Coordinates of C-alpha atoms and ligand atoms in Angstrom, one line a residue:
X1 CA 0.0 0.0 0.0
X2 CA 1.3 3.4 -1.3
X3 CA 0.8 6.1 1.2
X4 CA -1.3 9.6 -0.1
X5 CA -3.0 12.1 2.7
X6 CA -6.2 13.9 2.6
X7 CA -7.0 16.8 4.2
X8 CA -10.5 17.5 5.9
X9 CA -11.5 20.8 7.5
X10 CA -13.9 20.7 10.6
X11 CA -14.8 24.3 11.4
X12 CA -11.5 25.6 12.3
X13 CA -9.5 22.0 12.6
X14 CA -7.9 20.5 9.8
X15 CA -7.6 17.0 10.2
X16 CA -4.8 14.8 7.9
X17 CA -5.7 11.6 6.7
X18 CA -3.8 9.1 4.9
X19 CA -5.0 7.5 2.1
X20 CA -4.6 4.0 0.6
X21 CA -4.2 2.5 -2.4
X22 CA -4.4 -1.3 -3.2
X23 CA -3.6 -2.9 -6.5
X24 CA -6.9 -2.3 -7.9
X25 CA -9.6 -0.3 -7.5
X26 CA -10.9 3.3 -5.4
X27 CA -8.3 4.4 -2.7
X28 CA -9.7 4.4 0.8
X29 CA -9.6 7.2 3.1
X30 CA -8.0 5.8 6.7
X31 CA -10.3 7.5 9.3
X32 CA -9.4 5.3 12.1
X33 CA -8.1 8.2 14.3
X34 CA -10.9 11.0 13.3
X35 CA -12.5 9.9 16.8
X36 CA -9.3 12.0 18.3
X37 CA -11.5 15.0 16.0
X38 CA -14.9 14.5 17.8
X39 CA -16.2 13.2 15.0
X40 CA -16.8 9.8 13.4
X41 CA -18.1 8.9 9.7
X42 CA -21.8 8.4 8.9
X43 CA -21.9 5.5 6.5
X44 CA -25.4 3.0 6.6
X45 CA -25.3 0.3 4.3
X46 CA -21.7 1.0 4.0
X47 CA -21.6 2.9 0.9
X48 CA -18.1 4.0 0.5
X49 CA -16.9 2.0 3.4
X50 CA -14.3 -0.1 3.1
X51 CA -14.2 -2.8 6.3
X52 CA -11.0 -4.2 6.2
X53 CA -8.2 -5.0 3.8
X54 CA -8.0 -7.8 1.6
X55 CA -6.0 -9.9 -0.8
X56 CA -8.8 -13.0 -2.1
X57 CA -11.7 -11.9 -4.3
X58 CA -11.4 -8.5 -6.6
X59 CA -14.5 -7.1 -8.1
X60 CA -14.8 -4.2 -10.5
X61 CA -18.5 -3.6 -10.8
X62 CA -18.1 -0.9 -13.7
X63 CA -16.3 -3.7 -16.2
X64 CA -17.8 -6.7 -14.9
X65 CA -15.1 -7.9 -13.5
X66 CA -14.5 -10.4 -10.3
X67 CA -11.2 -12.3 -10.0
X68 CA -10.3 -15.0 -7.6
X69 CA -6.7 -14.1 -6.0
X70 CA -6.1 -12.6 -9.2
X71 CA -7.9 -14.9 -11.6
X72 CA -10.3 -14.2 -13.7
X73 CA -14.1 -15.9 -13.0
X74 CA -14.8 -16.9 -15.9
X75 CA -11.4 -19.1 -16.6
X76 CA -11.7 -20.9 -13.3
X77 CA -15.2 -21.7 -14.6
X78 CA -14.0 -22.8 -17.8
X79 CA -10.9 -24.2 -16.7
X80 CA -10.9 -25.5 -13.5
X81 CA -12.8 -27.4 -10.9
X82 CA -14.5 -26.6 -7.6
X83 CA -11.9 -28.2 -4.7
X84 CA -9.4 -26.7 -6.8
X85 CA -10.8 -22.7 -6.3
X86 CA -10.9 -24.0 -2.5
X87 CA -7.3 -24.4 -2.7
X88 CA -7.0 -21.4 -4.2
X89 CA -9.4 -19.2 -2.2
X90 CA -7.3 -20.6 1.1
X91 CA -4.3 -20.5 0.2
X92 CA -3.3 -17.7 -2.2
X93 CA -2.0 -19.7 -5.3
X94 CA -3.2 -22.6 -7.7
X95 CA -2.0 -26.2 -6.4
X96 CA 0.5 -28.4 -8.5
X97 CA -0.6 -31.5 -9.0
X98 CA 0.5 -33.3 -5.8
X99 CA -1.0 -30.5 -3.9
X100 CA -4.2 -30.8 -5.8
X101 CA -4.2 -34.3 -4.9
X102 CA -3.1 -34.0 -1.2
X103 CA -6.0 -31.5 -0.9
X104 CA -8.2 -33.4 -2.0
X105 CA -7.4 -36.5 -0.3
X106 CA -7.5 -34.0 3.2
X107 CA -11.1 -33.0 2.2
X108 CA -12.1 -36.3 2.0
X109 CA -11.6 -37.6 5.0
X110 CA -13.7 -35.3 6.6
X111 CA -16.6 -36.3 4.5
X112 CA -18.8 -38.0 7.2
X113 CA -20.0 -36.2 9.9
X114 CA -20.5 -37.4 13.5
X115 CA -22.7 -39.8 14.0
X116 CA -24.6 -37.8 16.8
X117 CA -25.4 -35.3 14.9
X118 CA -27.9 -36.8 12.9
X119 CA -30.2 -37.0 15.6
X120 CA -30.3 -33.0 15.4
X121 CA -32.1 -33.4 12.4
X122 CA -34.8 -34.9 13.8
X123 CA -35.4 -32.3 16.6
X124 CA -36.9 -30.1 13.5
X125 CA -40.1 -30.5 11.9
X126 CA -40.2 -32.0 8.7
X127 CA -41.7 -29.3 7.4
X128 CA -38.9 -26.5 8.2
X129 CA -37.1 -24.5 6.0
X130 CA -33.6 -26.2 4.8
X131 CA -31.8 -23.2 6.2
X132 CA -33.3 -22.9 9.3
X133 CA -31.8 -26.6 9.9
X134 CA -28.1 -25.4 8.2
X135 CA -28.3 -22.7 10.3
X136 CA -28.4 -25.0 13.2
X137 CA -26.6 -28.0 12.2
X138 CA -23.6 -26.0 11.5
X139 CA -23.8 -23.9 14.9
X140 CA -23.9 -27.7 16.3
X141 CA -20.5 -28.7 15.1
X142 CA -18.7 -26.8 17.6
X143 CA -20.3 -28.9 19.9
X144 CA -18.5 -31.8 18.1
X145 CA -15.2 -31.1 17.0
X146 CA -13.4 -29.5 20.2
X147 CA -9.8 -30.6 18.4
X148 CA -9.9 -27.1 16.2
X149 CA -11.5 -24.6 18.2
X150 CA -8.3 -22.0 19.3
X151 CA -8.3 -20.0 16.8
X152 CA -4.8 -18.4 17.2
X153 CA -3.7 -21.8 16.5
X154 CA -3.2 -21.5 12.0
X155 CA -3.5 -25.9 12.0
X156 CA -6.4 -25.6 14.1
X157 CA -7.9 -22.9 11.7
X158 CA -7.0 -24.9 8.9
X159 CA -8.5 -28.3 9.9
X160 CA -11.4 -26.3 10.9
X161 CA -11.5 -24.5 7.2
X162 CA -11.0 -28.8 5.8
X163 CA -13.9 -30.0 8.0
X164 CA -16.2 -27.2 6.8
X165 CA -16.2 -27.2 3.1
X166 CA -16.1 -31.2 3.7
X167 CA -19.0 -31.5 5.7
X168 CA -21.1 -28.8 4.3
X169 CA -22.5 -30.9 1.3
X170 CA -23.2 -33.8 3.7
X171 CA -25.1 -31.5 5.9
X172 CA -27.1 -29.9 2.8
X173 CA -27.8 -33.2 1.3
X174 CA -29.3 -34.5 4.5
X175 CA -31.6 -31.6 5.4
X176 CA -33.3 -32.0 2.0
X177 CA -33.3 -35.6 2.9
X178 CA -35.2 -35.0 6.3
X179 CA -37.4 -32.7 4.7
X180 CA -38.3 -35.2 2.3
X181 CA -38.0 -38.4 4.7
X182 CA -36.1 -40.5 3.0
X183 CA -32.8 -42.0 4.4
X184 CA -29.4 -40.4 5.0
X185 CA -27.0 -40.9 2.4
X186 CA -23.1 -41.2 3.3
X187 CA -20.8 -39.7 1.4
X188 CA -18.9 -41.3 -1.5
X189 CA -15.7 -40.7 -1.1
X190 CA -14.7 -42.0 -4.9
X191 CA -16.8 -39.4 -6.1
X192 CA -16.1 -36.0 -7.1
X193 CA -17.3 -33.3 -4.6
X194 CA -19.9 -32.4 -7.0
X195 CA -20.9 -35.8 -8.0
X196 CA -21.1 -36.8 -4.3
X197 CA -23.6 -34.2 -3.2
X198 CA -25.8 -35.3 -6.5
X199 CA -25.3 -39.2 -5.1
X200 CA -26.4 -38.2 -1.0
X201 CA -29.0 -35.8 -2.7
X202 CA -30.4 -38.3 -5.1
X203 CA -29.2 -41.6 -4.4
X204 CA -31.2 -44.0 -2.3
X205 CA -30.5 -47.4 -1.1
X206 CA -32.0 -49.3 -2.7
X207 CA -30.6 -48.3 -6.3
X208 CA -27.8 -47.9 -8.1
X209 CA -27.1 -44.2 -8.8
X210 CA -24.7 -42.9 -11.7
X211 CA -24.4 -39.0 -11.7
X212 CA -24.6 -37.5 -15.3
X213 CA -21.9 -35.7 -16.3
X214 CA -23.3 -32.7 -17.8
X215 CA -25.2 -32.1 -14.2
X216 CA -22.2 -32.8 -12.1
X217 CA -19.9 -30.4 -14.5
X218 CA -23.1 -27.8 -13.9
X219 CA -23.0 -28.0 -10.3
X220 CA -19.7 -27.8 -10.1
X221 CA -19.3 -24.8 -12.2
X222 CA -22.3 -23.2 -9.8
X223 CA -20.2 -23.7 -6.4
X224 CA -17.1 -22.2 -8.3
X225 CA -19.2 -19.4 -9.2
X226 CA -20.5 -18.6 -5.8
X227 CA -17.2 -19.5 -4.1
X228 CA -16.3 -16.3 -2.9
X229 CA -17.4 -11.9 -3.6
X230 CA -15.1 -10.5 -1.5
X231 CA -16.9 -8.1 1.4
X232 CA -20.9 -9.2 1.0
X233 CA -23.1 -9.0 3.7
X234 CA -23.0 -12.9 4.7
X235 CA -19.0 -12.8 5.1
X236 CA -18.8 -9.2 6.6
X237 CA -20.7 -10.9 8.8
X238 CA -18.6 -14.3 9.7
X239 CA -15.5 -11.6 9.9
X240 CA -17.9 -9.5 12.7
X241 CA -18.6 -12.6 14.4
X242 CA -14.8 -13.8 13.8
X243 CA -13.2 -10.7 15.1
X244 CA -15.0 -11.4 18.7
X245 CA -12.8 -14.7 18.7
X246 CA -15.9 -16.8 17.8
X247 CA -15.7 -19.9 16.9
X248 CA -15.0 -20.9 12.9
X249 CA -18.6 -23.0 13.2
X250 CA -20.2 -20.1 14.9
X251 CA -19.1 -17.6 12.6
X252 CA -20.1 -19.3 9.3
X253 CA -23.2 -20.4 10.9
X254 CA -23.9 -16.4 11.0
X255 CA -22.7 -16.1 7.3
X256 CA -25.5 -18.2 6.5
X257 CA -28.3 -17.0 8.4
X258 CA -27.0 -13.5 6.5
X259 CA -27.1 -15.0 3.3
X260 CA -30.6 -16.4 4.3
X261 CA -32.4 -13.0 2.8
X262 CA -34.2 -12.2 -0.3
X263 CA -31.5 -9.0 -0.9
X264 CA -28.5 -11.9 -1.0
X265 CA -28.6 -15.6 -1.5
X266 CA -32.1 -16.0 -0.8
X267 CA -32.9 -14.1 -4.1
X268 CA -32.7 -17.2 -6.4
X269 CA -34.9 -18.7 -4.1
X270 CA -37.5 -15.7 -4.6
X271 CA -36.6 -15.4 -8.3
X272 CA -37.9 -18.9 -9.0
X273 CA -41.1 -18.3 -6.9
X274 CA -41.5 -14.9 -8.7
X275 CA -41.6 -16.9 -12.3
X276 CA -43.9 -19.2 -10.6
X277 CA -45.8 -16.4 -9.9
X278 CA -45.5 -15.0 -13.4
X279 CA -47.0 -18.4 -14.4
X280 CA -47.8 -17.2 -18.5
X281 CA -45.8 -15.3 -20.8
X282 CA -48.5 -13.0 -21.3
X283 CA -48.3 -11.8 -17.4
X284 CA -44.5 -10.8 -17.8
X285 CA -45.5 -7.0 -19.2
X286 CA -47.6 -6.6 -15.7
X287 CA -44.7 -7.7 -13.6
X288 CA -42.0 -5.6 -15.5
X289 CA -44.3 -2.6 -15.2
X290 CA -44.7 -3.4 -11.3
X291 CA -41.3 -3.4 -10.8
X292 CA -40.6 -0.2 -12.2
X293 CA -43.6 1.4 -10.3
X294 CA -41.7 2.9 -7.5
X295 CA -44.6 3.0 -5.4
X296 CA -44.8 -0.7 -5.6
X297 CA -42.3 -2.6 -3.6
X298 CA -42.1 -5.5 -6.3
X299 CA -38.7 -5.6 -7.7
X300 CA -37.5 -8.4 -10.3
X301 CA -35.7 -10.6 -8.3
X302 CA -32.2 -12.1 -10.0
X303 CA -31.8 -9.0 -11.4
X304 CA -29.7 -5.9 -10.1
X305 CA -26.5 -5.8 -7.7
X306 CA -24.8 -3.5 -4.9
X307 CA -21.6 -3.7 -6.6
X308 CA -22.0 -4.6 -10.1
X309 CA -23.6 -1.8 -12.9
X310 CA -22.6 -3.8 -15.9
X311 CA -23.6 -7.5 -16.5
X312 CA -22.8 -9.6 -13.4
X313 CA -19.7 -11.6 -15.1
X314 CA -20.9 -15.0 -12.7
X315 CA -24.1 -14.3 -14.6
X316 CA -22.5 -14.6 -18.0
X317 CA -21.2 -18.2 -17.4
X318 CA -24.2 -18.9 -15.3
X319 CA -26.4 -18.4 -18.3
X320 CA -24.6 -20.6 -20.9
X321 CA -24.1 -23.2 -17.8
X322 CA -28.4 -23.0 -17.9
X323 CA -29.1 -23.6 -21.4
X324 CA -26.2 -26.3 -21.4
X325 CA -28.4 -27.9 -18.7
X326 CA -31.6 -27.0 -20.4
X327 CA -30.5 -28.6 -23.3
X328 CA -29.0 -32.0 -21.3
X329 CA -32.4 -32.4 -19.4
X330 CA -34.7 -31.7 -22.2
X331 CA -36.3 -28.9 -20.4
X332 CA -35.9 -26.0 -22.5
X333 CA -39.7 -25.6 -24.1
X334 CA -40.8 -25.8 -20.1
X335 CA -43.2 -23.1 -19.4
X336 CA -41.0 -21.6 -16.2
X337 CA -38.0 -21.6 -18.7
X338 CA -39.7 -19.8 -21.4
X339 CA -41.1 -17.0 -18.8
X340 CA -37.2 -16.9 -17.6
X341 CA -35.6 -16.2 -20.9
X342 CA -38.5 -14.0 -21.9
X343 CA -38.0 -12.0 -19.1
X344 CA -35.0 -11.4 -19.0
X345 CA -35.1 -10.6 -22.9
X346 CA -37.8 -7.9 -22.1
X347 CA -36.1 -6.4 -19.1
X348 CA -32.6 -6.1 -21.0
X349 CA -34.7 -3.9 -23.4
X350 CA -36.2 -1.9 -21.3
X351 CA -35.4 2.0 -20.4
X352 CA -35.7 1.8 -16.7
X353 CA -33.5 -1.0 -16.3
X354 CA -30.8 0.0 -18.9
X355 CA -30.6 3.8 -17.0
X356 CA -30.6 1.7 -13.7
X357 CA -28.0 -0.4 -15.1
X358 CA -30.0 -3.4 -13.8
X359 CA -28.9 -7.1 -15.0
X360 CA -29.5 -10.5 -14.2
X361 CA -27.5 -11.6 -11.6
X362 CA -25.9 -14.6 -11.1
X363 CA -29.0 -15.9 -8.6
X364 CA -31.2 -15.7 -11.7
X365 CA -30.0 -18.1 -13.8
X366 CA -28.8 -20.4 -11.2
X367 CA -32.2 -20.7 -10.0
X368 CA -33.3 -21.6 -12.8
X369 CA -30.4 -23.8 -13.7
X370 CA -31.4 -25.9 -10.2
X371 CA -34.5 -26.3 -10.8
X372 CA -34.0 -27.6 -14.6
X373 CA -31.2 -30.2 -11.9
X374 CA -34.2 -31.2 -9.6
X375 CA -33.2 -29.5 -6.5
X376 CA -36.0 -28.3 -4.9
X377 CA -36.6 -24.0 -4.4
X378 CA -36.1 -24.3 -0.9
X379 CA -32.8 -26.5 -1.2
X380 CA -31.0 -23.2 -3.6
X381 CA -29.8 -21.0 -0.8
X382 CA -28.7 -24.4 0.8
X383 CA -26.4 -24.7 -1.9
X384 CA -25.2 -20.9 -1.8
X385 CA -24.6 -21.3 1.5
X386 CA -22.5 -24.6 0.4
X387 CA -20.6 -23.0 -1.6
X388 CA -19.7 -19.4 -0.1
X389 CA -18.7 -21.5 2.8
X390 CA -15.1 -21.7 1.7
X391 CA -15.0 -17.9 0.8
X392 CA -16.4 -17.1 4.5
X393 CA -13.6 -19.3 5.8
X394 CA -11.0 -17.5 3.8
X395 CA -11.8 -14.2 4.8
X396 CA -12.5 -15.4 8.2
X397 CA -8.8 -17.2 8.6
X398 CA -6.9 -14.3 6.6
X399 CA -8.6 -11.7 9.5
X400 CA -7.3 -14.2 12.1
X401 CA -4.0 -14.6 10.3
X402 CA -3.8 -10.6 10.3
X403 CA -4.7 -10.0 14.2
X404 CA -7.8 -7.6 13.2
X405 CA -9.4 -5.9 16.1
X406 CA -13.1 -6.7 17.6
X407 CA -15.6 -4.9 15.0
X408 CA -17.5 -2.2 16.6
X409 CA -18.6 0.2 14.4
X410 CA -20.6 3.2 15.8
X411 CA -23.5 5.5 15.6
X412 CA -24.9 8.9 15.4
X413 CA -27.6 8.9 18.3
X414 CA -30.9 10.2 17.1
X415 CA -33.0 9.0 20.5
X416 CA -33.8 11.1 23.8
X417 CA -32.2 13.0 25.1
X418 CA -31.3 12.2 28.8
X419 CA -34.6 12.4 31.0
X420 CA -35.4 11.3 34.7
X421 CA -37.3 7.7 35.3
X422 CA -41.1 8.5 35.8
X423 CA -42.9 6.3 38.2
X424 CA -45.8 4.5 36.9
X425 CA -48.0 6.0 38.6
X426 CA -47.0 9.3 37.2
X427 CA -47.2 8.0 33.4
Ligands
CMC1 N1 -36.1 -4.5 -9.8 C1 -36.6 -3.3 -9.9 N2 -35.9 -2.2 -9.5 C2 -34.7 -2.3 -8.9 C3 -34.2 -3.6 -8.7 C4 -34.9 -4.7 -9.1 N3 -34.5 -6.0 -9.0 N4 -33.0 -3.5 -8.1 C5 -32.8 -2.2 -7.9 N5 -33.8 -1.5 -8.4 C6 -34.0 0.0 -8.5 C7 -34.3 0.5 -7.1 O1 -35.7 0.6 -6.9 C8 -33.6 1.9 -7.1 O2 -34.4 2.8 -7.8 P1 -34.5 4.3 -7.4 O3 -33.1 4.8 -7.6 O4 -35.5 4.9 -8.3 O5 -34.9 4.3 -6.0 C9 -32.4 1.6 -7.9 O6 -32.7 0.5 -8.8 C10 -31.1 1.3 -7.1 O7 -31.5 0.2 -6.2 P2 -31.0 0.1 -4.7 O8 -31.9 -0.7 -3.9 O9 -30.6 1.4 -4.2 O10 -29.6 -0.7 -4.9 P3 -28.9 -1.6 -3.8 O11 -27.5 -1.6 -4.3 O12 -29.2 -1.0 -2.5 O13 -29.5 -3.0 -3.9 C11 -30.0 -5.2 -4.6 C12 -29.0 -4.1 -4.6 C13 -29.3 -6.5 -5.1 C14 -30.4 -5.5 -3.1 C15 -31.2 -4.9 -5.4 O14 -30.8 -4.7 -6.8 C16 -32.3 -6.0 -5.3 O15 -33.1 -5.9 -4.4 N6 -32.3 -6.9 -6.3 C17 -33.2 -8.0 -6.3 C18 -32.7 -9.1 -5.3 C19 -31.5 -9.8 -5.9 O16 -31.6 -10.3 -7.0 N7 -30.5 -10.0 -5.0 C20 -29.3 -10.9 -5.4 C21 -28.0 -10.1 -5.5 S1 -26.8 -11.1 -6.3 C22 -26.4 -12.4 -5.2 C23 -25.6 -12.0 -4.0 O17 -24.5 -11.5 -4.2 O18 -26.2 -12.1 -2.9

């Protein structure tokens, strides 16, 4: 980081500041010591505020552009597989071969999870949301795996980061299993990652089951693309929760009751119940024009991001990835599809959304793209949240790695001003 200073006048006081550049995009202002001023910044929704510093996931929302430690999206979709972006995502470089190998060999073997906690399952109804029982089963594991709890300790954080993005499909498959009561699967370790959630999400016991290849590839290509965004809500909030000295189960546990909402990963969720709503073709006009109503709170869902005003370069790959699938499946005449690709034809067009610079995100056509797989709506954040896991954990470990401070941001006090305690009598 190269070292500028700013200047800001407060009445009489003129406070320096330095500011910071990185290797890409908008210097930051430090304003750590404008406290010492009397005054602190006023940011909600954090704006133009940058939380901490990173080095994993770039994103230049003006081009399109995201790059894992430096790589470009859309050639680790093309190029390269899912357990391979983990590596990357953790550890700062591609593996060689017998890293690749090792790796995956190390993920493996966490696989299974204990054998106790399947009985959480069946403290739920059968009836409750798939990420209400993530939320939970993943809280649970720091009940379970006391071995990789001290966080100062880099092995512990790594076998903790192994465990998670090992278990994580396990744990997904089985709450869709639960929900739909059949029996657990266990994980097939001769698999590939994807391939093994398709086999404990589809496979029963009583029959053979052969992922296809075009689905598996899909899948894959989906957990890659989801993998990591550098400061979202969900992991700004598994780094608050970290920088308390949380557990790593805790913490990502919080990341995905964050990712949970419509405005995040729940929005491909909501998108494919908004087509369903749609139901016709002929309804899309009425929807668009809701949408754009701003007295209406409807908005399209899948479409428009915080950071990205060009064409959401996960949703580029995304969309070729869903007619790819379409096509394999035989389900591209399907009446949901058709209302999908309509829409998003019609909205591309459309004045309010070109001066809005609103495009389909990546949640739209993954949505889609899992329902076309056979995963059920409520099972898609599930497998956000399956996915981001090994982002969360990155970000989490690199804050550990870089002794960060407890988060605390602060306020600017609207409420009462100090008052005396009226009896009740007196009210
Ligand atoms: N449909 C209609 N209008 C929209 C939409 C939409 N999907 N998104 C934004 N707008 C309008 C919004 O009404 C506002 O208009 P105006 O300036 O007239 O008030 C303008 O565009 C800017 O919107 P904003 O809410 O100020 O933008 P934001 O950066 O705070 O919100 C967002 C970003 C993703 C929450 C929002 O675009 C949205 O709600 N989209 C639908 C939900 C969605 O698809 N979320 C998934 C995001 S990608 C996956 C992830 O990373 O989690």
């Amino acid at each position: 980081m190269t070292q500028k200073e700013a200047q800001l006048k407060i009445g009489n006081q003129t406070v320096n500041l330095p500011i910071y550049s990185g290797t890409y995009g908008n210097d930051v202002i430090g304003i750590s010591d404008l406290g010492k001023a009397g005054v602190f910044t006023y940011d909600p929704g954090f704006m133009a505020t940058a939380a901490c510093e990173s080095k994993i996931t770039y994103i230049d929302g003006d081009k399109g552009v995201l790059l894992y430690r430096g790589y470009p999206i859309e050639q680790l979709a093309e190029e390269s597989d899912f357990l391979e972006v983990c590596y990357l995502l953790l550890n700062g470089e591609l593996p060689n071969a017998v890293q690749k190998q090792t790796f995956s060999k190390q993920i493996n073997n966490h696989t299974m999870l204990h054998e106790q906690i399947s009985l959480f399952y069946r403290g739920f109804r059968r009836d409750a949301h798939p990420m209400a029982v993530m939320v939970g089963v993943v809280g649970a594991l720091s009940a379970f795996y006391h071995d990789s709890l001290d966080i100062n300790n880099p092995s512990h954080r790594e076998i903790a980061a192994f465990r998670l993005i090992a278990k994580m499909p396990t744990i997904a498959a089985m709450c869709y299993k639960y929900h739909i009561g059949q029996p657990f699967m266990y994980p097939q370790n001769r698999l590939s990652y994807a391939e093994n959630f398709l086999y404990m999400l589809f496979g029963v016991p009583s029959e053979e089951y052969q992922p296809n290849p075009v689905i598996a590839r899909a899948l894959d290509r989906i957990f890659i693309l989801h993998a990591d965004h550098e400061q979202n809500a969900s992991t700004s909030t598994v780094r608050l929760a970290g920088s308390t000295g949380a557990n790593p189960f805790a913490c990502i546990s919080a990341g995905i009751a964050a990712l949970w909402g419509p405005a995040h990963g729940g929005a491909n969720e909501a998108c494919l119940n908004m087509l369903k709503e749609i139901g016709d073709v002929s309804q899309i006009k009425k929807y668009v024009d809701r949408a754009k109503d701003p007295k209406d709170p409807f908005r399209l869902m899948g479409f428009g991001h915080r950071v990205y005003k060009n064409y959401d370069p996960r949703a580029k790959v995304m969309r070729e990835t869903c007619h790819e699938v379409l096509e394999a499946v035989g389900a591209k005449n399907e009446p949901l599809f058709k209302i999908a690709m309509e829409l998003e034809r019609i909205a591309l067009e459309d004045d309010y959304f070109i001066e809005k610079k609103l495009y389909p995100n990546v949640d739209y056509y993954s949505g889609i793209t899992l329902s076309a797989i056979g995963i059920p709506t409520n099972m898609f954040t599930v497998i956000f949240a399956l996915a981001r896991t090994v982002g969360w954990i990155s970000h989490w470990n690199e804050m550990h790695a870089n002794n960060s401070r407890i988060g605390r941001p602060r306020q600017l006090y609207t409420g009462p001003a100090e008052r005396d305690f009226v009896p009740v009598k007196k009210r």
